[in-house]
Amino acid sequence: MAKKSEMVGAVAVVGGGIAGVQSSLDLADMGFKVYLLEKSPAIGGVMAQLDKTFPTNDCSMCILSPKLVDCVRHANIKLFTNTEVKKIEGKPGNFVVKALKKPRYVDLEKCTSCGDCEEVCPIKLPNTFEQGLSDRKAIYKLYPQAIPNAYVIDKEGDGEHRGCVDCMKCVDACKVGAINHDEKPENLKFDVGAVIVAAGSKPFNPIIKPEFGYKQYKNVMTSIEFERVLSASGPFEGKVIRPSDKKPPKKIAWVHCVGSRDKSVEHEYCSSMCCMYTAKEAVIAKEHDADVEPTVFYIDVRSFGKDFDKYIDRAKKEHGLRYVRSRISEIMEDPKTEDLVIRYEDDSGELKEEMFNLVVLSVGLCIAEEQRDELIEQLGFEVNEFGFVQTCPDDPVVLRPGVFVAGSFLEPQAIPESVMQASAAAANAAALLKDARGTLVKEKQYPAERDVSGEKPRVGVFVCHCGINIGGYVDVPAVVKFAESLDDVVYAEANLYTCSEDTQKRIVDAIKKHNLNRIIVAACTPRTHEPLFQKSLREAGLNPHLFEMTNIREQCSWVHMDKFKDATEKAKQLVAMTVAKTRFLQPIQEAEIPVIQKALVIGGGIAGMTAALSLADQGYETVLVEKEPVLGGYLNKVYYTVDGVDIDQLLKKTVEKVQNHNLIKVYTGSSLESLKGYVGSYESEIKTSKGTVKFSHGVVVVTVGASEYKPNSYLYGKNLQVLTQLELEKKLSDCQQDDIHDGDTFVMIQCVESRDEKRPYCSRICCMQAVKNAIRIKELSPKAEVFVLYRDLMTYGFKEKFYKDARMKGVMFLQYDAEKKPIVDTKDGLMVKFFEPMLQKKLEIPTDTLVLSTGLQPNLDNLVIAQMLKVPMNDDGFFLEAHVKLRPVDFSTRGVFVAGNCHTPKFISESIYQAQAAAARAATILAQPKLTAEPNIAVVDEDLCCGCKTCIAVCPYNAIDLTEDIKNGNVSNINEGLCQGCGTCVSACPSSAIQQRGFKDKQILPILDEIV
Amino acid sequence: MVEEKKESKKNEFEPKIVGFLCNWCSYAGADLAGTSRIQYPPNVRIIRVMCSGSVDSVYILRALLEGADGVFVGGCHPGDCHYLDGNYKARRRMVLLRDILDTLGLEQERVWIRWISASEGQQFAETMREMTEAIRKLGPTPITKQWNI
């Protein structure tokens, strides 16, 4: 490792997909310089290709775009596209990264993305971003909202098609002289302290599975191709049509596990997210075209994530998804109709055939070998039997000292896992480089704010099509026309995506060109997108509070989908209402509040301890509160794992580190009694055995865990032969070789009182608990009988191999239907009776031990914490993060973060990287000495205030006191740091002497005039 | 795209409803109704406020006097208020407001206050359906009638 003085305060991030982008943003906000190296001409990765994301059906581009824009705008992130890493040398803390930047032939600074060059280019090639469903020119943009938003010339072609022929037509067409055909490759060298590898993976190419007919039959396509079909900015503009005849298909089949869980292609792992994206694609297809009849051919539905089961339920009930449990033997084409016949073996073993108009292959992910091998050469890391990177499960994002890893380069997985690992990787890098933090960064400089006082309102309105999310259900051009007709509106335009980077430039330009002083974006919700647009205002020299959003997506297009006219009228009125308010907006100068650079972590399980260690390793004093007398939480009840983690060691090592860390103070047997304050400045009271302790801190991390659910059924608690999985585990851990005898029988029932109406969620870990304990039994006594009765086996990702191990060892996996739960009889000892749908038989298994997989339940006192911290929970009682995809460890309340089982049940390694992610996100606040205070605070008009003290009585934050003045009369005085902007005092003031910035009476009341 | 359905009852009264939604719970709930594509009638016009406790009775009265047929106030569930207890204050204010409504000759049922959390998209949509129907049954606000005379 490098010496303290040699540590470099910069990090190289390899790969510009969502993981790389998240790592970059976190590190840059934590005070590090970031070099983001992406080999393609634009960042965004696979997520940019997706139409929607599950389980919220959010528009993928819409939630991704603000992050990409933040990335290019960030003063501390330097983005290099078309750039490949060639060499990494040095030691942790001080590496030299050498990279090759391939020529783009287009000057990023000069290109305005006008498209004139593309128009004249004579060369056509298949558009790889659109999966070859359409063509592009040799000079092209990777995708319409590409960031950086500039063209690139493809000189190489794709082997079959030639690229640029140097005809120079584009040079003549380009009015700004941005094109340079002689640009040469450039060797780059970066001095960094750490490297984060987020190189991604690639979708499986089903051409090597000829039985599926991919590329043989036109109407067989992959799921990633179908994402582009669904996308409004895709080749068919979101219309559900099939490739052969461009006609809408009625019957569409999705085939699960193509290139996953498949020995024949050496992909024996599960790709984790295909079950869910399949349901999403089917739901969205049906949304785009109500006549679609979707059928899903599946092995298991692995809906193991948070709120996934509810999504599948809705897909079945409300969108009519038909699920057929089956194995597909062949897909054939009817040459006349180009329809497809799927031949499959159904649940009962019967061979069937069914015709479909279109077949979508739900392809899994696999490693991009070439890129991996290049990185292995430079970094020398291990790969697992599936060709993916191998890390240690108790240190999941560390590739080797100073080199960290995140995203699907590590394991096929969905977006939130990638985002969490990305933040976790950032936390690890930040801990390593803590002594160099802040040495290479600079602050973003905005132009001076224009003084708009005295100016007549000049409102600009930007109406978003949001692909077809708005444009498909609201007449956007009509809304623009209507906006133009309103008083004070001097400019209005429509955008495909108002949040894209090119539109930000358009907004800045429009502000300058038309001298706008109030801006409205009519698009989606301000809760996610307001900060992005406010930054654009600042870049144009306008105060960011001269801005309003009007939500014509969540409040119009998405909720009135079959009422085009009404939705359009409503959108117009919402715009008129917003204009009415916007006219009266005034600049707001935000106060600055100092940040107490200390953290409070509530809950001392593996997540809490990891979060505390990560924060302390980054140099922040941390208090860890645990209600039990010992640290460890749920881990104290776990005895062994199948993936090689020694639980005793992990627990011992972690507890020791926590207790010996000079920046961590642990209070066991203690609880949080009260919490006051706000982000940057909290005051907590912790009840300990030795009395109450006070602690001031800037952030809070919630890691209170969850516990095993104790069932009320299957004789649990009444019969000693009935155990939960944890109880069995404890028993097995004490077992010696001869404690379990040949012929001893164990029956495990999965999903006990789980995934039902009362507890409608999957606990994610119980299938693996069963697999783990079953393997243990078989290891102790190979001739013991183990039966696992399951609904869907959730051994996702690489966990699939343990499922296989168990089967190889003779563990019997038998299915049951959710509607026909197994029954337990005690007439002659324990007897489990159930119907096995695959065998089409009623089975009766006598057993010595009945094991119930019940999953986890949230702690009952989560409610107390939720109310104290003002953070939400979901219907199941787990904490609800700010955004399931892109803000998986943040709460909407700034300064409070979540990790571990209290967020949703998860495995140890998942808790560890989520906790590190929470620490990273918390550190983005702690790294700043000052934060800007809440802008929308209340202000007192002293001339109107009569000093009645009503406001003082109602203020929940004690932010108001009375300035006594005998001569002029007493007046209320509001503390800018303490006021949180709730507006309670405003509505309580009998003299209307208090007004809330951004919500003043004179801003709200005109809205009402527009409504009627 | 989805074809527009023919309106079955053409001359049915379409109430105008103003909704004041708190930023943290009910506005987020309305957002969730959107991302979940839960359909509800297009009668409500939402105004985002930071807290239900900041909704001045004057706003509600002004909306009604301007001719709104109903006013909806949405806040966090009791105990969940982002600002500790703003929703309780909103509820108390609502009780006082009812008397004023009586004095004005307006039905109390024209003003609704409901708790909707950030995870209750379905709840929000259902409440909007219920309220639209309830106000439809009540008929147009008497205020406009008076003005018409």
mmCIF file of C-alpha atoms in Angstrom, chain A residues 490-716:
data_model
loop_
_atom_site.group_PDB
_atom_site.id
_atom_site.type_symbol
_atom_site.label_atom_id
_atom_site.label_comp_id
_atom_site.label_asym_id
_atom_site.label_seq_id
_atom_site.Cartn_x
_atom_site.Cartn_y
_atom_site.Cartn_z
ATOM 1 C CA VAL A 490 -43.135 34.114 -24.153
ATOM 2 C CA TYR A 491 -41.746 30.761 -25.153
ATOM 3 C CA ALA A 492 -42.981 27.157 -25.251
ATOM 4 C CA GLU A 493 -41.666 23.989 -26.835
ATOM 5 C CA ALA A 494 -42.098 20.224 -26.757
ATOM 6 C CA ASN A 495 -39.271 17.787 -26.070
ATOM 7 C CA LEU A 496 -38.975 14.050 -26.576
ATOM 8 C CA TYR A 497 -37.393 13.879 -23.118
ATOM 9 C CA THR A 498 -37.142 17.191 -21.326
ATOM 10 C CA CYS A 499 -34.716 15.624 -18.848
ATOM 11 C CA SER A 500 -32.158 14.635 -21.485
ATOM 12 C CA GLU A 501 -28.865 16.453 -21.654
ATOM 13 C CA ASP A 502 -29.519 18.094 -25.005
ATOM 14 C CA THR A 503 -32.744 19.583 -23.631
ATOM 15 C CA GLN A 504 -30.840 21.020 -20.666
ATOM 16 C CA LYS A 505 -28.742 22.895 -23.206
ATOM 17 C CA ARG A 506 -31.912 23.965 -25.000
ATOM 18 C CA ILE A 507 -33.356 25.275 -21.754
ATOM 19 C CA VAL A 508 -30.195 27.237 -20.981
ATOM 20 C CA ASP A 509 -30.118 28.626 -24.519
ATOM 21 C CA ALA A 510 -33.819 29.509 -24.474
ATOM 22 C CA ILE A 511 -33.428 31.354 -21.181
ATOM 23 C CA LYS A 512 -30.667 33.451 -22.687
ATOM 24 C CA LYS A 513 -32.214 33.890 -26.113
ATOM 25 C CA HIS A 514 -35.697 34.845 -24.970
ATOM 26 C CA ASN A 515 -34.583 36.523 -21.772
ATOM 27 C CA LEU A 516 -36.808 34.194 -19.770
ATOM 28 C CA ASN A 517 -37.085 34.766 -16.045
ATOM 29 C CA ARG A 518 -39.516 32.026 -14.999
ATOM 30 C CA ILE A 519 -39.344 28.413 -16.198
ATOM 31 C CA ILE A 520 -41.926 25.657 -16.188
ATOM 32 C CA VAL A 521 -41.344 22.039 -17.108
ATOM 33 C CA ALA A 522 -44.532 20.091 -17.725
ATOM 34 C CA ALA A 523 -43.399 16.502 -17.393
ATOM 35 C CA CYS A 524 -43.193 14.158 -14.448
ATOM 36 C CA THR A 525 -42.915 14.559 -10.714
ATOM 37 C CA PRO A 526 -40.849 17.309 -9.071
ATOM 38 C CA ARG A 527 -39.994 14.806 -6.366
ATOM 39 C CA THR A 528 -37.441 13.198 -8.676
ATOM 40 C CA HIS A 529 -36.665 15.722 -11.384
ATOM 41 C CA GLU A 530 -36.826 19.212 -9.894
ATOM 42 C CA PRO A 531 -33.121 19.364 -8.883
ATOM 43 C CA LEU A 532 -32.000 18.546 -12.431
ATOM 44 C CA PHE A 533 -33.889 21.446 -13.992
ATOM 45 C CA GLN A 534 -32.975 23.807 -11.190
ATOM 46 C CA LYS A 535 -29.324 23.206 -12.060
ATOM 47 C CA SER A 536 -30.082 24.197 -15.645
ATOM 48 C CA LEU A 537 -31.528 27.446 -14.389
ATOM 49 C CA ARG A 538 -28.381 28.074 -12.380
ATOM 50 C CA GLU A 539 -26.243 27.393 -15.430
ATOM 51 C CA ALA A 540 -28.240 30.032 -17.265
ATOM 52 C CA GLY A 541 -27.727 32.500 -14.431
ATOM 53 C CA LEU A 542 -31.239 32.272 -13.026
ATOM 54 C CA ASN A 543 -32.106 31.669 -9.406
ATOM 55 C CA PRO A 544 -33.159 27.975 -9.206
ATOM 56 C CA HIS A 545 -36.372 28.857 -7.419
ATOM 57 C CA LEU A 546 -37.787 30.696 -10.390
ATOM 58 C CA PHE A 547 -38.848 27.230 -11.472
ATOM 59 C CA GLU A 548 -41.954 25.060 -11.189
ATOM 60 C CA MET A 549 -42.803 21.611 -12.451
ATOM 61 C CA THR A 550 -46.208 20.469 -13.440
ATOM 62 C CA ASN A 551 -46.826 16.780 -13.324
ATOM 63 C CA ILE A 552 -48.683 15.798 -16.485
ATOM 64 C CA ARG A 553 -47.392 12.229 -16.448
ATOM 65 C CA GLU A 554 -48.234 10.814 -13.012
ATOM 66 C CA GLN A 555 -51.345 13.017 -12.854
ATOM 67 C CA CYS A 556 -52.548 12.822 -16.473
ATOM 68 C CA SER A 557 -51.126 10.441 -19.025
ATOM 69 C CA TRP A 558 -50.539 7.495 -16.707
ATOM 70 C CA VAL A 559 -53.809 7.698 -14.809
ATOM 71 C CA HIS A 560 -56.189 8.629 -17.629
ATOM 72 C CA MET A 561 -54.776 6.336 -20.288
ATOM 73 C CA ASP A 562 -58.044 5.717 -22.069
ATOM 74 C CA LYS A 563 -59.215 9.344 -21.909
ATOM 75 C CA PHE A 564 -57.052 11.185 -24.416
ATOM 76 C CA LYS A 565 -59.283 14.257 -24.537
ATOM 77 C CA ASP A 566 -59.786 14.589 -20.787
ATOM 78 C CA ALA A 567 -56.119 13.970 -20.108
ATOM 79 C CA THR A 568 -55.169 16.667 -22.609
ATOM 80 C CA GLU A 569 -57.620 19.165 -21.146
ATOM 81 C CA LYS A 570 -56.388 18.398 -17.664
ATOM 82 C CA ALA A 571 -52.778 18.807 -18.779
ATOM 83 C CA LYS A 572 -53.609 22.210 -20.240
ATOM 84 C CA GLN A 573 -55.267 23.289 -17.042
ATOM 85 C CA LEU A 574 -52.367 22.063 -14.938
ATOM 86 C CA VAL A 575 -50.061 24.156 -17.111
ATOM 87 C CA ALA A 576 -52.322 27.190 -16.694
ATOM 88 C CA MET A 577 -52.358 26.655 -12.916
ATOM 89 C CA THR A 578 -48.594 26.461 -12.836
ATOM 90 C CA VAL A 579 -48.201 29.583 -14.956
ATOM 91 C CA ALA A 580 -50.504 31.363 -12.507
ATOM 92 C CA LYS A 581 -48.188 30.479 -9.651
ATOM 93 C CA THR A 582 -44.940 30.915 -11.537
ATOM 94 C CA ARG A 583 -45.632 34.537 -12.386
ATOM 95 C CA PHE A 584 -45.307 35.361 -8.723
ATOM 96 C CA LEU A 585 -42.219 33.300 -7.949
ATOM 97 C CA GLN A 586 -39.326 35.165 -6.447
ATOM 98 C CA PRO A 587 -35.654 34.282 -6.101
ATOM 99 C CA ILE A 588 -34.752 32.510 -2.863
ATOM 100 C CA GLN A 589 -31.317 32.707 -1.309
ATOM 101 C CA GLU A 590 -30.655 29.514 0.601
ATOM 102 C CA ALA A 591 -29.020 29.741 3.990
ATOM 103 C CA GLU A 592 -26.040 27.531 4.747
ATOM 104 C CA ILE A 593 -26.020 25.119 7.648
ATOM 105 C CA PRO A 594 -22.890 23.536 9.077
ATOM 106 C CA VAL A 595 -22.668 19.730 8.994
ATOM 107 C CA ILE A 596 -21.764 17.825 12.149
ATOM 108 C CA GLN A 597 -19.418 15.292 10.581
ATOM 109 C CA LYS A 598 -20.528 12.358 12.711
ATOM 110 C CA ALA A 599 -22.934 9.495 12.138
ATOM 111 C CA LEU A 600 -25.479 7.532 14.133
ATOM 112 C CA VAL A 601 -26.106 3.908 13.176
ATOM 113 C CA ILE A 602 -29.173 2.245 14.703
ATOM 114 C CA GLY A 603 -28.937 -1.534 14.920
ATOM 115 C CA GLY A 604 -25.764 -3.577 15.472
ATOM 116 C CA GLY A 605 -26.261 -6.580 13.201
ATOM 117 C CA ILE A 606 -23.925 -7.279 10.324
ATOM 118 C CA ALA A 607 -25.391 -4.356 8.336
ATOM 119 C CA GLY A 608 -25.072 -1.894 11.223
ATOM 120 C CA MET A 609 -21.568 -2.976 12.114
ATOM 121 C CA THR A 610 -20.472 -2.815 8.476
ATOM 122 C CA ALA A 611 -21.978 0.635 8.016
ATOM 123 C CA ALA A 612 -20.306 1.890 11.198
ATOM 124 C CA LEU A 613 -16.947 0.437 10.152
ATOM 125 C CA SER A 614 -17.204 1.914 6.694
ATOM 126 C CA LEU A 615 -18.038 5.368 8.047
ATOM 127 C CA ALA A 616 -15.331 5.208 10.685
ATOM 128 C CA ASP A 617 -12.784 3.953 8.145
ATOM 129 C CA GLN A 618 -13.593 7.013 6.089
ATOM 130 C CA GLY A 619 -12.715 9.100 9.110
ATOM 131 C CA TYR A 620 -16.140 9.885 10.553
ATOM 132 C CA GLU A 621 -16.909 9.455 14.226
ATOM 133 C CA THR A 622 -19.792 7.011 14.548
ATOM 134 C CA VAL A 623 -22.081 5.883 17.336
ATOM 135 C CA LEU A 624 -23.608 2.414 17.009
ATOM 136 C CA VAL A 625 -26.717 1.653 19.059
ATOM 137 C CA GLU A 626 -27.863 -1.950 19.566
ATOM 138 C CA LYS A 627 -30.883 -2.873 21.644
ATOM 139 C CA GLU A 628 -29.632 -6.382 22.513
ATOM 140 C CA PRO A 629 -26.801 -6.846 25.006
ATOM 141 C CA VAL A 630 -24.486 -8.166 22.269
ATOM 142 C CA LEU A 631 -23.666 -7.107 18.734
ATOM 143 C CA GLY A 632 -24.395 -9.385 15.784
ATOM 144 C CA GLY A 633 -28.169 -9.420 15.442
ATOM 145 C CA TYR A 634 -29.572 -12.148 13.231
ATOM 146 C CA LEU A 635 -26.063 -13.420 12.567
ATOM 147 C CA ASN A 636 -25.960 -14.759 16.118
ATOM 148 C CA LYS A 637 -28.563 -17.302 15.041
ATOM 149 C CA VAL A 638 -26.795 -18.372 11.877
ATOM 150 C CA TYR A 639 -24.249 -21.166 12.237
ATOM 151 C CA TYR A 640 -22.919 -21.996 8.811
ATOM 152 C CA THR A 641 -23.245 -21.099 5.160
ATOM 153 C CA VAL A 642 -22.847 -23.016 1.924
ATOM 154 C CA ASP A 643 -20.711 -20.434 0.182
ATOM 155 C CA GLY A 644 -17.726 -20.875 2.425
ATOM 156 C CA VAL A 645 -18.156 -17.954 4.812
ATOM 157 C CA ASP A 646 -17.162 -18.921 8.319
ATOM 158 C CA ILE A 647 -19.918 -17.244 10.307
ATOM 159 C CA ASP A 648 -18.134 -17.497 13.655
ATOM 160 C CA GLN A 649 -15.038 -15.899 12.200
ATOM 161 C CA LEU A 650 -16.969 -13.188 10.394
ATOM 162 C CA LEU A 651 -18.919 -12.307 13.498
ATOM 163 C CA LYS A 652 -15.906 -12.366 15.782
ATOM 164 C CA LYS A 653 -13.728 -10.395 13.386
ATOM 165 C CA THR A 654 -16.384 -7.771 12.733
ATOM 166 C CA VAL A 655 -17.340 -7.301 16.399
ATOM 167 C CA GLU A 656 -13.668 -6.958 17.328
ATOM 168 C CA LYS A 657 -13.036 -4.397 14.617
ATOM 169 C CA VAL A 658 -16.061 -2.394 15.676
ATOM 170 C CA GLN A 659 -15.177 -2.482 19.359
ATOM 171 C CA ASN A 660 -11.534 -1.602 18.780
ATOM 172 C CA HIS A 661 -12.083 1.182 16.263
ATOM 173 C CA ASN A 662 -11.130 4.486 17.822
ATOM 174 C CA LEU A 663 -13.845 6.352 15.925
ATOM 175 C CA ILE A 664 -16.722 3.999 16.858
ATOM 176 C CA LYS A 665 -18.572 4.184 20.139
ATOM 177 C CA VAL A 666 -20.877 1.213 20.774
ATOM 178 C CA TYR A 667 -23.906 1.264 23.062
ATOM 179 C CA THR A 668 -25.359 -2.225 23.498
ATOM 180 C CA GLY A 669 -28.530 -2.881 25.446
ATOM 181 C CA SER A 670 -29.504 0.615 24.397
ATOM 182 C CA SER A 671 -32.076 2.285 22.262
ATOM 183 C CA LEU A 672 -32.695 5.573 20.585
ATOM 184 C CA GLU A 673 -34.998 7.538 22.842
ATOM 185 C CA SER A 674 -35.445 10.687 20.837
ATOM 186 C CA LEU A 675 -34.097 12.386 17.774
ATOM 187 C CA LYS A 676 -34.372 16.062 16.971
ATOM 188 C CA GLY A 677 -32.987 18.209 14.225
ATOM 189 C CA TYR A 678 -32.437 17.816 10.523
ATOM 190 C CA VAL A 679 -29.848 16.717 8.010
ATOM 191 C CA GLY A 680 -26.404 17.883 9.040
ATOM 192 C CA SER A 681 -27.456 18.624 12.578
ATOM 193 C CA TYR A 682 -29.247 15.979 14.621
ATOM 194 C CA GLU A 683 -29.422 15.729 18.393
ATOM 195 C CA SER A 684 -30.142 12.232 19.708
ATOM 196 C CA GLU A 685 -30.806 10.859 23.127
ATOM 197 C CA ILE A 686 -29.719 7.272 23.594
ATOM 198 C CA LYS A 687 -31.081 5.303 26.519
ATOM 199 C CA THR A 688 -28.317 3.100 27.865
ATOM 200 C CA SER A 689 -28.020 0.920 30.943
ATOM 201 C CA LYS A 690 -26.031 3.749 32.548
ATOM 202 C CA GLY A 691 -28.506 6.477 31.816
ATOM 203 C CA THR A 692 -29.261 8.684 28.860
ATOM 204 C CA VAL A 693 -26.461 9.775 26.539
ATOM 205 C CA LYS A 694 -26.693 12.710 24.152
ATOM 206 C CA PHE A 695 -25.081 12.649 20.724
ATOM 207 C CA SER A 696 -24.925 15.247 17.977
ATOM 208 C CA HIS A 697 -24.526 13.980 14.429
ATOM 209 C CA GLY A 698 -25.158 14.847 10.809
ATOM 210 C CA VAL A 699 -26.657 11.627 9.407
ATOM 211 C CA VAL A 700 -28.562 8.516 10.508
ATOM 212 C CA VAL A 701 -28.247 4.974 9.146
ATOM 213 C CA VAL A 702 -31.081 2.582 9.981
ATOM 214 C CA THR A 703 -30.030 -1.083 10.153
ATOM 215 C CA VAL A 704 -32.422 -2.555 12.696
ATOM 216 C CA GLY A 705 -32.745 -5.920 10.988
ATOM 217 C CA ALA A 706 -35.595 -8.399 10.990
ATOM 218 C CA SER A 707 -36.354 -11.690 12.688
ATOM 219 C CA GLU A 708 -37.535 -15.136 11.711
ATOM 220 C CA TYR A 709 -41.314 -15.381 11.558
ATOM 221 C CA LYS A 710 -42.800 -17.854 14.020
ATOM 222 C CA PRO A 711 -45.716 -19.641 12.368
ATOM 223 C CA ASN A 712 -49.111 -20.515 13.800
ATOM 224 C CA SER A 713 -49.745 -23.495 11.592
ATOM 225 C CA TYR A 714 -48.425 -27.021 11.029
ATOM 226 C CA LEU A 715 -48.404 -27.825 14.763
ATOM 227 C CA TYR A 716 -45.541 -25.429 15.335
#
